[in-house]
Tab-separated table of C-alpha atoms and ligand atoms in Angstrom:
chain	number	residue	atom	x	y	z
P	1	UNK	CA	-0.089	-28.136	46.157
P	2	UNK	CA	0.500	-28.518	49.845
P	3	UNK	CA	-0.724	-25.520	51.844
P	4	UNK	CA	2.575	-24.930	53.599
P	5	UNK	CA	4.521	-24.518	50.375
P	6	UNK	CA	2.726	-21.221	49.799
P	7	UNK	CA	4.518	-18.075	50.831
P	8	UNK	CA	2.195	-16.468	53.385
P	9	UNK	CA	2.870	-13.010	54.776
P	10	UNK	CA	1.587	-13.863	58.262
P	11	UNK	CA	4.442	-16.371	58.616
P	12	UNK	CA	7.235	-14.089	57.448
P	13	UNK	CA	9.480	-12.516	60.062
P	14	UNK	CA	9.193	-8.897	59.024
P	15	UNK	CA	9.280	-6.593	62.053
P	16	UNK	CA	7.756	-3.271	60.940
P	17	UNK	CA	8.814	-0.523	63.360
P	18	UNK	CA	9.757	3.116	63.268
P	19	UNK	CA	13.545	3.469	63.548
P	20	UNK	CA	13.055	5.605	66.657
P	21	UNK	CA	11.576	2.584	68.437
P	22	UNK	CA	14.341	0.077	67.659
P	23	UNK	CA	17.468	-0.583	69.673
P	24	UNK	CA	21.042	-0.204	68.300
P	25	UNK	CA	20.261	2.881	66.234
P	26	UNK	CA	19.131	6.420	66.838
P	27	UNK	CA	17.261	8.856	64.639
P	28	UNK	CA	20.414	10.836	63.844
P	29	UNK	CA	22.105	7.668	62.563
P	30	UNK	CA	19.616	7.442	59.735
P	31	UNK	CA	21.357	9.182	56.859
P	32	UNK	CA	19.596	7.890	53.759
P	33	UNK	CA	16.104	7.074	52.625
P	34	UNK	CA	16.949	3.493	51.632
P	35	UNK	CA	18.450	2.905	55.068
P	36	UNK	CA	15.297	4.163	56.831
P	37	UNK	CA	12.902	2.275	54.557
P	38	UNK	CA	14.860	-0.985	54.780
P	39	UNK	CA	15.048	-0.731	58.581
P	40	UNK	CA	11.426	0.308	59.103
P	41	UNK	CA	9.946	-2.218	56.694
P	42	UNK	CA	11.789	-5.231	58.099
P	43	UNK	CA	14.311	-5.881	55.324
P	44	UNK	CA	17.382	-5.452	57.540
P	45	UNK	CA	18.083	-4.655	61.170
P	46	UNK	CA	21.159	-2.897	62.500
P	47	UNK	CA	23.386	-5.006	64.784
P	48	UNK	CA	26.265	-2.538	65.322
P	49	UNK	CA	27.211	0.616	63.458
P	50	UNK	CA	27.906	-0.650	59.948
P	51	UNK	CA	26.859	-4.262	60.443
P	52	UNK	CA	23.445	-5.683	59.832
P	53	UNK	CA	21.111	-8.595	60.217
P	54	UNK	CA	19.581	-9.509	56.886
P	55	UNK	CA	15.952	-10.511	57.526
P	56	UNK	CA	14.018	-12.999	55.360
P	57	UNK	CA	12.813	-10.457	52.760
P	58	UNK	CA	16.334	-9.020	52.526
P	59	UNK	CA	17.767	-12.497	51.983
P	60	UNK	CA	15.191	-13.199	49.285
P	61	UNK	CA	16.275	-10.107	47.425
P	62	UNK	CA	19.975	-10.759	48.008
P	63	UNK	CA	19.636	-14.309	46.670
P	64	UNK	CA	18.148	-12.951	43.446
P	65	UNK	CA	21.126	-10.658	43.035
P	66	UNK	CA	23.563	-13.501	43.760
P	67	UNK	CA	21.805	-15.637	41.152
P	68	UNK	CA	22.239	-12.966	38.448
P	69	UNK	CA	25.899	-12.570	39.394
P	70	UNK	CA	26.577	-16.339	39.532
P	71	UNK	CA	24.900	-16.755	36.136
P	72	UNK	CA	26.990	-14.094	34.442
P	73	UNK	CA	30.227	-15.155	36.163
P	74	UNK	CA	29.624	-18.697	34.939
P	75	UNK	CA	29.214	-17.416	31.352
P	76	UNK	CA	32.741	-15.966	31.442
P	77	UNK	CA	34.262	-19.110	32.906
P	78	UNK	CA	34.261	-17.943	36.533
P	79	UNK	CA	34.743	-20.692	39.116
P	80	UNK	CA	33.305	-19.988	42.528
P	81	UNK	CA	35.596	-20.465	45.534
P	82	UNK	CA	35.701	-19.132	49.081
P	83	UNK	CA	38.779	-17.602	50.689
P	84	UNK	CA	38.993	-17.298	54.465
P	85	UNK	CA	38.350	-13.903	56.064
P	86	UNK	CA	41.341	-14.301	58.409
P	87	UNK	CA	44.469	-13.615	56.388
P	88	UNK	CA	47.996	-13.873	57.733
P	89	UNK	CA	49.377	-10.338	58.128
P	90	UNK	CA	52.678	-11.506	56.576
P	91	UNK	CA	50.978	-11.733	53.181
P	92	UNK	CA	50.030	-8.091	53.492
P	93	UNK	CA	53.592	-7.205	54.422
P	94	UNK	CA	54.888	-9.151	51.431
P	95	UNK	CA	52.541	-7.459	48.987
P	96	UNK	CA	53.532	-4.070	50.372
P	97	UNK	CA	49.939	-3.144	51.179
P	98	UNK	CA	50.289	-3.208	54.961
P	99	UNK	CA	52.358	-0.050	55.256
P	100	UNK	CA	49.749	2.023	53.404
P	101	UNK	CA	46.739	0.280	54.849
P	102	UNK	CA	45.817	2.714	57.619
P	103	UNK	CA	43.180	2.363	60.309
P	104	UNK	CA	40.536	1.006	57.925
P	105	UNK	CA	42.186	-2.409	58.142
P	106	UNK	CA	40.845	-4.621	60.941
P	107	UNK	CA	43.789	-6.408	62.546
P	108	UNK	CA	43.847	-9.009	65.295
P	109	UNK	CA	46.056	-11.531	67.038
P	110	UNK	CA	45.379	-15.150	67.896
P	111	UNK	CA	46.228	-16.795	71.250
P	112	UNK	CA	49.705	-17.640	69.936
P	113	UNK	CA	50.378	-14.001	69.162
P	114	UNK	CA	50.119	-14.531	65.391
P	115	UNK	CA	48.782	-11.517	63.510
P	116	UNK	CA	45.897	-11.581	61.068
P	117	UNK	CA	43.891	-9.110	59.052
P	118	UNK	CA	40.161	-9.400	58.470
P	119	UNK	CA	40.303	-9.137	54.745
P	120	UNK	CA	38.823	-6.050	53.059
P	121	UNK	CA	39.647	-7.676	49.660
P	122	UNK	CA	41.515	-10.840	48.751
P	123	UNK	CA	44.296	-10.077	46.267
P	124	UNK	CA	46.897	-11.491	48.679
P	125	UNK	CA	44.836	-14.577	49.503
P	126	UNK	CA	44.168	-15.333	45.822
P	127	UNK	CA	47.825	-14.839	44.866
P	128	UNK	CA	49.020	-16.951	47.774
P	129	UNK	CA	46.644	-19.761	46.799
P	130	UNK	CA	48.131	-19.876	43.295
P	131	UNK	CA	51.623	-19.475	44.674
P	132	UNK	CA	51.118	-22.429	47.018
P	133	UNK	CA	50.527	-24.692	43.988
P	134	UNK	CA	52.972	-22.898	41.634
P	135	UNK	CA	54.256	-23.297	39.126
P	136	UNK	CA	51.189	-24.452	37.187
P	137	UNK	CA	51.541	-25.142	33.469
P	138	UNK	CA	50.701	-22.317	31.043
P	139	UNK	CA	47.972	-24.672	29.784
P	140	UNK	CA	45.929	-24.107	32.933
P	141	UNK	CA	45.330	-20.447	32.187
P	142	UNK	CA	43.346	-18.235	31.992
P	143	UNK	CA	42.032	-18.913	35.472
P	144	UNK	CA	39.081	-16.954	36.830
P	145	UNK	CA	38.200	-17.453	40.478
P	146	UNK	CA	35.479	-15.575	42.316
P	147	UNK	CA	33.727	-15.604	45.642
P	148	UNK	CA	30.768	-13.971	47.384
P	149	UNK	CA	31.763	-13.283	50.992
P	150	UNK	CA	31.745	-10.707	53.765
P	151	UNK	CA	34.417	-8.057	53.664
P	152	UNK	CA	35.595	-6.024	56.626
P	153	UNK	CA	36.610	-2.360	56.678
P	154	UNK	CA	36.782	-0.177	59.746
P	155	UNK	CA	35.155	2.735	57.939
P	156	UNK	CA	35.600	6.085	59.632
P	157	UNK	CA	31.912	6.814	59.226
P	158	UNK	CA	29.750	3.793	58.545
P	159	UNK	CA	26.532	5.292	57.187
P	160	UNK	CA	23.652	5.112	54.721
P	161	UNK	CA	22.852	1.615	56.006
P	162	UNK	CA	24.093	-1.160	53.735
P	163	UNK	CA	25.797	1.344	51.466
P	164	UNK	CA	28.727	2.000	53.746
P	165	UNK	CA	29.076	-0.848	56.173
P	166	UNK	CA	32.010	-2.121	58.178
P	167	UNK	CA	31.036	-5.686	57.322
P	168	UNK	CA	29.480	-6.021	53.875
P	169	UNK	CA	28.963	-8.497	51.104
P	170	UNK	CA	31.145	-8.368	48.029
P	171	UNK	CA	31.485	-10.480	44.926
P	172	UNK	CA	35.167	-10.386	44.057
P	173	UNK	CA	36.881	-12.095	41.159
P	174	UNK	CA	40.627	-12.626	40.669
P	175	UNK	CA	41.916	-13.522	37.222
P	176	UNK	CA	45.265	-14.972	36.187
P	177	UNK	CA	46.700	-14.833	32.672
P	178	UNK	CA	50.060	-15.736	31.183
P	179	UNK	CA	50.786	-12.420	29.466
P	180	UNK	CA	49.718	-8.795	29.394
P	181	UNK	CA	47.682	-9.101	26.166
P	182	UNK	CA	45.555	-11.968	27.420
P	183	UNK	CA	45.146	-10.227	30.789
P	184	UNK	CA	43.803	-7.180	28.931
P	185	UNK	CA	41.380	-9.360	26.963
P	186	UNK	CA	40.214	-10.928	30.216
P	187	UNK	CA	39.785	-7.440	31.666
P	188	UNK	CA	37.571	-6.411	28.758
P	189	UNK	CA	35.523	-9.595	28.965
P	190	UNK	CA	34.851	-9.203	32.679
P	191	UNK	CA	33.944	-5.523	32.246
P	192	UNK	CA	31.464	-6.594	29.563
P	193	UNK	CA	30.090	-9.191	31.971
P	194	UNK	CA	29.601	-6.401	34.532
P	195	UNK	CA	27.678	-4.401	31.919
P	196	UNK	CA	25.373	-7.409	31.480
P	197	UNK	CA	24.916	-7.813	35.237
P	198	UNK	CA	23.873	-4.170	35.608
P	199	UNK	CA	21.621	-4.335	32.549
P	200	UNK	CA	19.892	-7.350	34.073
P	201	UNK	CA	19.489	-5.614	37.424
P	202	UNK	CA	17.709	-2.866	35.521
P	203	UNK	CA	18.814	0.259	37.405
P	204	UNK	CA	20.462	2.882	35.158
P	205	UNK	CA	24.256	2.802	35.565
P	206	UNK	CA	27.399	4.367	34.138
P	207	UNK	CA	30.857	2.904	33.627
P	208	UNK	CA	33.676	5.411	33.992
P	209	UNK	CA	37.457	5.537	34.346
P	210	UNK	CA	38.295	4.812	37.960
P	211	UNK	CA	40.964	5.501	40.521
P	212	UNK	CA	42.989	2.479	41.525
P	213	UNK	CA	43.648	3.674	45.105
P	214	UNK	CA	45.150	1.228	47.585
P	215	UNK	CA	44.531	-1.783	45.332
P	216	UNK	CA	46.690	-0.513	42.486
P	217	UNK	CA	47.272	-1.552	38.888
P	218	UNK	CA	47.465	0.186	35.526
P	219	UNK	CA	43.833	0.443	34.405
P	220	UNK	CA	40.644	0.696	36.370
P	221	UNK	CA	36.940	1.327	35.818
P	222	UNK	CA	34.107	2.058	38.197
P	223	UNK	CA	30.420	1.316	37.822
P	224	UNK	CA	28.094	3.871	39.374
P	225	UNK	CA	24.431	4.620	40.019
P	226	UNK	CA	23.669	8.346	39.849
P	227	UNK	CA	22.146	9.526	43.138
P	228	UNK	CA	22.210	12.755	45.139
P	229	UNK	CA	23.567	11.093	48.264
P	230	UNK	CA	26.374	9.397	46.298
P	231	UNK	CA	29.792	10.074	47.849
P	232	UNK	CA	31.727	9.974	44.579
P	233	UNK	CA	31.734	12.748	41.998
P	234	UNK	CA	31.872	11.712	38.377
P	235	UNK	CA	32.699	13.949	35.430
P	236	UNK	CA	30.872	13.458	32.118
P	237	UNK	CA	32.095	15.406	29.088
P	238	UNK	CA	29.359	16.219	26.569
P	239	UNK	CA	31.989	17.243	24.049
P	240	UNK	CA	33.919	13.966	23.696
P	241	UNK	CA	31.922	11.485	25.831
P	242	UNK	CA	34.821	11.010	28.229
P	243	UNK	CA	33.744	10.101	31.751
P	244	UNK	CA	35.826	9.540	34.858
P	245	UNK	CA	35.845	9.779	38.609
P	246	UNK	CA	36.464	13.458	39.380
P	247	UNK	CA	39.519	12.442	41.445
P	248	UNK	CA	41.251	11.673	38.146
P	249	UNK	CA	40.512	15.113	36.731
P	250	UNK	CA	42.602	18.047	37.874
P	251	UNK	CA	39.790	20.549	37.862
P	252	UNK	CA	36.304	20.771	36.408
P	253	UNK	CA	37.851	20.540	32.945
P	254	UNK	CA	37.655	17.508	30.676
P	255	UNK	CA	41.148	15.939	30.830
P	256	UNK	CA	40.700	14.531	27.346
P	257	UNK	CA	39.451	17.425	25.235
P	258	UNK	CA	40.314	20.199	27.675
P	259	UNK	CA	36.921	21.887	27.476
P	260	UNK	CA	35.421	23.165	30.695
P	261	UNK	CA	31.961	24.292	29.654
P	262	UNK	CA	30.832	20.933	28.309
P	263	UNK	CA	31.264	18.908	31.494
P	264	UNK	CA	28.566	17.705	33.883
P	265	UNK	CA	29.475	16.573	37.353
P	266	UNK	CA	27.138	14.194	39.185
P	267	UNK	CA	27.056	12.582	42.582
P	268	UNK	CA	27.276	8.834	42.201
P	269	UNK	CA	27.267	5.647	44.269
P	270	UNK	CA	30.110	3.298	43.333
P	271	UNK	CA	28.616	-0.167	42.913
P	272	UNK	CA	31.448	-1.989	41.134
P	273	UNK	CA	35.147	-1.588	40.474
P	274	UNK	CA	37.550	-3.379	38.121
P	275	UNK	CA	41.358	-3.330	38.135
P	276	UNK	CA	43.996	-4.535	35.725
P	277	UNK	CA	46.771	-5.391	38.187
P	278	UNK	CA	49.698	-6.628	36.121
P	279	UNK	CA	52.194	-8.345	38.453
P	280	UNK	CA	51.648	-6.077	41.475
P	281	UNK	CA	50.636	-9.055	43.665
P	282	UNK	CA	51.847	-12.052	41.661
P	283	UNK	CA	55.466	-10.908	41.701
P	284	UNK	CA	55.971	-10.399	45.463
P	285	UNK	CA	53.747	-13.343	46.355
P	286	UNK	CA	55.271	-15.582	43.671
P	287	UNK	CA	52.145	-16.603	41.791
P	288	UNK	CA	53.854	-18.129	38.762
P	289	UNK	CA	53.359	-20.447	35.820
P	290	UNK	CA	55.697	-22.533	33.695
P	291	UNK	CA	55.969	-21.086	30.188
P	292	UNK	CA	56.184	-23.166	26.994
P	293	UNK	CA	59.948	-23.098	27.280
P	294	UNK	CA	59.709	-24.413	30.840
P	295	UNK	CA	60.661	-21.117	32.491
P	296	UNK	CA	58.778	-19.899	35.603
P	297	UNK	CA	57.148	-16.499	34.985
P	298	UNK	CA	54.898	-14.172	37.005
P	299	UNK	CA	51.186	-14.305	36.261
P	300	UNK	CA	49.265	-11.230	35.115
P	301	UNK	CA	46.287	-10.496	37.327
P	302	UNK	CA	43.020	-8.610	37.377
P	303	UNK	CA	40.544	-8.091	40.193
P	304	UNK	CA	36.887	-7.210	39.984
P	305	UNK	CA	34.580	-6.200	42.836
P	306	UNK	CA	30.826	-5.810	43.063
P	307	UNK	CA	29.368	-4.486	46.307
P	308	UNK	CA	26.353	-6.770	46.529
P	309	UNK	CA	24.842	-5.392	49.724
P	310	UNK	CA	25.524	-1.863	48.460
P	311	UNK	CA	23.826	-2.644	45.125
P	312	UNK	CA	20.630	-3.683	46.942
P	313	UNK	CA	20.491	-0.520	49.013
P	314	UNK	CA	21.561	1.723	46.128
P	315	UNK	CA	18.802	0.267	43.924
P	316	UNK	CA	16.244	1.022	46.615
P	317	UNK	CA	17.781	4.487	47.090
P	318	UNK	CA	17.478	5.341	43.398
P	319	UNK	CA	13.949	4.006	42.878
P	320	UNK	CA	12.084	4.762	46.127
P	321	UNK	CA	10.100	7.755	47.329
P	322	UNK	CA	10.480	9.005	50.911
P	323	UNK	CA	7.475	6.952	52.024
P	324	UNK	CA	7.488	3.909	49.765
P	325	UNK	CA	10.169	1.420	48.870
P	326	UNK	CA	10.631	0.463	45.217
P	327	UNK	CA	12.775	-2.307	43.745
P	328	UNK	CA	13.822	-3.283	40.276
P	329	UNK	CA	11.580	-6.226	39.246
P	330	UNK	CA	14.636	-8.462	39.221
P	331	UNK	CA	15.465	-7.838	42.897
P	332	UNK	CA	12.082	-7.368	44.596
P	333	UNK	CA	11.651	-9.908	47.407
P	334	UNK	CA	8.352	-10.932	45.751
P	335	UNK	CA	6.834	-9.676	42.515
P	336	UNK	CA	3.162	-10.376	43.229
P	337	UNK	CA	1.122	-10.107	46.401
P	338	UNK	CA	-2.442	-11.409	46.547
P	339	UNK	CA	-4.772	-9.646	48.959
P	340	UNK	CA	-7.926	-11.639	49.789
P	341	UNK	CA	-10.955	-10.105	51.595
P	342	UNK	CA	-11.031	-9.429	55.311
P	343	UNK	CA	-12.235	-12.233	57.569
P	344	UNK	CA	-15.949	-12.008	58.222
P	345	UNK	CA	-16.732	-9.766	55.214
P	346	UNK	CA	-19.431	-10.689	52.697
P	347	UNK	CA	-16.747	-10.850	49.962
P	348	UNK	CA	-14.928	-13.474	51.998
P	349	UNK	CA	-17.845	-15.905	51.642
P	350	UNK	CA	-18.384	-15.345	47.915
P	351	UNK	CA	-14.687	-15.665	47.015
P	352	UNK	CA	-13.758	-18.707	49.052
P	353	UNK	CA	-10.466	-20.293	47.872
P	354	UNK	CA	-10.164	-17.838	44.955
P	355	UNK	CA	-6.915	-16.360	46.271
P	356	UNK	CA	-5.291	-19.738	46.877
P	357	UNK	CA	-6.277	-21.007	43.433
P	358	UNK	CA	-5.057	-17.847	41.760
P	359	UNK	CA	-1.742	-18.197	43.612
P	360	UNK	CA	-1.197	-21.667	42.152
P	361	UNK	CA	-2.323	-20.671	38.663
P	362	UNK	CA	-0.019	-17.651	38.476
P	363	UNK	CA	2.950	-19.862	39.329
P	364	UNK	CA	1.817	-22.411	36.736
P	365	UNK	CA	1.276	-19.882	33.949
P	366	UNK	CA	4.356	-17.784	34.598
P	367	UNK	CA	7.159	-20.138	35.682
P	368	UNK	CA	9.520	-17.189	36.361
P	369	UNK	CA	7.189	-16.244	39.199
P	370	UNK	CA	7.663	-19.529	41.033
P	371	UNK	CA	8.382	-18.578	44.670
P	372	UNK	CA	7.752	-14.945	43.803
P	373	UNK	CA	4.073	-14.798	44.749
P	374	UNK	CA	3.055	-13.889	48.274
P	375	UNK	CA	-0.347	-14.348	49.913
P	376	UNK	CA	-1.284	-11.603	52.352
P	377	UNK	CA	-3.192	-13.869	54.710
P	378	UNK	CA	-3.370	-11.305	57.514
P	379	UNK	CA	-7.139	-11.520	57.178
P	380	UNK	CA	-7.780	-9.571	60.369
P	381	UNK	CA	-6.715	-6.431	58.486
P	382	UNK	CA	-8.822	-4.538	55.953
P	383	UNK	CA	-8.011	-4.781	52.271
P	384	UNK	CA	-7.183	-1.068	52.293
P	385	UNK	CA	-4.595	-1.424	55.026
P	386	UNK	CA	-2.936	-4.427	53.389
P	387	UNK	CA	-2.933	-2.698	50.010
P	388	UNK	CA	-1.155	0.233	51.644
P	389	UNK	CA	1.458	-2.098	53.185
P	390	UNK	CA	2.021	-3.709	49.777
P	391	UNK	CA	2.654	-0.254	48.318
P	392	UNK	CA	5.115	0.632	51.066
P	393	UNK	CA	7.164	-2.530	50.641
P	394	UNK	CA	6.996	-2.080	46.876
P	395	UNK	CA	5.820	-5.425	45.537
P	396	UNK	CA	5.277	-4.812	41.856
P	397	UNK	CA	1.703	-6.145	41.636
P	398	UNK	CA	-0.961	-6.223	44.335
P	399	UNK	CA	-3.925	-8.321	43.210
P	400	UNK	CA	-6.978	-7.534	45.305
P	401	UNK	CA	-9.718	-10.156	45.515
P	402	UNK	CA	-13.054	-8.373	45.935
P	403	UNK	CA	-16.731	-8.868	44.972
P	404	UNK	CA	-15.921	-8.832	41.257
P	405	UNK	CA	-13.893	-12.009	41.616
P	406	UNK	CA	-17.216	-13.814	42.206
P	407	UNK	CA	-18.838	-12.667	38.923
P	408	UNK	CA	-19.519	-15.201	36.139
P	409	UNK	CA	-16.265	-14.229	34.517
P	410	UNK	CA	-14.182	-13.449	37.598
P	411	UNK	CA	-12.385	-10.138	37.457
P	412	UNK	CA	-9.328	-9.269	39.534
P	413	UNK	CA	-8.252	-5.834	40.655
P	414	UNK	CA	-4.656	-5.540	39.524
P	415	UNK	CA	-2.654	-2.707	41.053
P	416	UNK	CA	0.555	-2.103	39.168
P	417	UNK	CA	2.378	-0.378	41.980
P	418	UNK	CA	5.293	0.755	39.846
P	419	UNK	CA	3.192	2.568	37.234
P	420	UNK	CA	0.248	3.463	39.484
P	421	UNK	CA	-2.218	1.720	37.166
P	422	UNK	CA	-5.328	-0.001	38.530
P	423	UNK	CA	-7.285	-2.274	36.169
P	424	UNK	CA	-9.846	-5.073	36.357
P	425	UNK	CA	-8.695	-8.063	34.357
P	426	UNK	CA	-9.907	-11.593	33.805
P	427	UNK	CA	-7.519	-14.398	34.509
P	428	UNK	CA	-5.881	-14.612	31.105
P	429	UNK	CA	-5.569	-10.866	30.785
P	430	UNK	CA	-3.937	-10.850	34.183
P	431	UNK	CA	-1.204	-13.308	33.168
P	432	UNK	CA	-0.738	-11.463	29.906
P	433	UNK	CA	-0.345	-8.106	31.665
P	434	UNK	CA	2.221	-9.456	34.112
P	435	UNK	CA	4.206	-11.249	31.407
P	436	UNK	CA	4.331	-8.185	29.189
P	437	UNK	CA	5.220	-5.679	31.879
P	438	UNK	CA	7.704	-7.445	34.130
P	439	UNK	CA	11.433	-7.586	33.585
P	440	UNK	CA	12.589	-10.832	35.169
O	501	ATP	P1	34.417	3.537	48.432
O	501	ATP	O1	35.218	4.496	47.577
O	501	ATP	O2	32.944	3.711	48.275
O	501	ATP	O3	34.872	3.497	49.863
O	501	ATP	P2	36.157	1.513	47.492
O	501	ATP	O4	36.594	2.130	46.200
O	501	ATP	O5	37.038	1.600	48.671
O	501	ATP	O6	34.703	2.088	47.856
O	501	ATP	P3	36.521	-1.136	46.431
O	501	ATP	O7	37.735	-1.510	47.191
O	501	ATP	O8	36.632	-0.727	45.028
O	501	ATP	O9	35.728	-0.008	47.254
O	501	ATP	O10	35.452	-2.321	46.639
O	501	ATP	C1	34.651	-2.898	45.622
O	501	ATP	C2	33.181	-2.592	45.827
O	501	ATP	O11	32.745	-2.910	47.153
O	501	ATP	C3	32.849	-1.122	45.696
O	501	ATP	O12	32.690	-0.779	44.334
O	501	ATP	C4	31.559	-1.004	46.480
O	501	ATP	O13	30.466	-1.378	45.656
O	501	ATP	C5	31.712	-2.037	47.566
O	501	ATP	N1	32.083	-1.406	48.848
O	501	ATP	C6	33.262	-0.835	49.171
O	501	ATP	N2	33.259	-0.389	50.434
O	501	ATP	C7	32.034	-0.693	50.933
O	501	ATP	C8	31.404	-0.496	52.208
O	501	ATP	N3	32.047	0.084	53.206
O	501	ATP	N4	30.136	-0.944	52.374
O	501	ATP	C9	29.479	-1.548	51.360
O	501	ATP	N5	30.023	-1.758	50.142
O	501	ATP	C10	31.270	-1.345	49.927
O	502	MG	MG1	36.514	1.309	44.492
């Protein structure tokens, strides 16, 4: 294997700095632990309030999340597209959303005095696309289009880092069906696909009845991570298992069984939201199909959002301690970091090339770990210091190469950073341990 195909920490652009020492952000702007950890450990950098540079480790993690989402969207017949961010304001007038939009909507004019919105979601764009080729035959439905793009919202208080940005990454799907029953089936299928996505991510989540707010529609669900800093309140009824955003409940009483004592209310972070829209957008924007009898009819729509950048930060928020970042195995920028001895130490001489060989063998024995192993080649630092860094960034396994790796049967110090276990294992035991304990 060519040397430069190895992922080496010394080559990664990961500026590690206390927030207080970076530009564009002050101490008081740090409002959550995930925000501070991700800024200080070089995962993201703030550009403006609510907009961020994603640095290489952040991109690595984000790409893993996109892969899970693409995979599951593909399984339900999703076709990936990309709508423009600049949307003609007329479409928003036609859908009726402009008058209720408020100051959260970014609006701008071009040099010819034409008005545009920077889209916060794309119901109008998706409907207009279908309308521009309407009427399609009923045979071409159901149609499920999705995209992964930046969304823009002039949030009153951008905060908590990636969790409430003004420019953030969303996966949004728009579905088109020929009647209400098939639209409902589609809705259930996509909700089930969201369950699978969150199960794969591996952070505990809840799905509850949601509010349909400015987007509208007849049925809506939200997906949440429970967390103290969450800005939504969700009601769970122990009596009848009903759960909903508290905004849907009149008081602290279960709206279904009417019992007050049996409800729990938790702070939650909304990570996904689904809407059954009916013809709210297709009717005014004329997204139609030709029925069997040759009559043009309005399509029935659904829309489905996942806040990808928010999911990353919320995962870190839920799993981390104040000092150390933790990731679900599925989203960690790397799963394994190998820490060879310090330059000039006696261990360095007796374990020459061991780290590099182990790197290659791990990738060969555990194909899922291809491109997920990192070599901490900052050999000017002590093992202790690099081990500490590995803990802070939260790689799942730090494998330390020390004197015991030069014994007849080489033994490796495996630090399982998630479970706080340290064991000496031979090579095969090492692969076995990683295979059995990692959710990839
Ligand atoms: P919130 O109530 O948190 O403001 P929302 O209900 O307005 O969110 P939706 O329109 O449902 O958001 O957007 C779909 C998803 O996009 C949300 O479930 C969330 O995960 C994500 N999201 C929404 N606003 C932001 C934001 N400002 N920054 C990051 N992610 C966001
Ligand atoms: Mg929402």
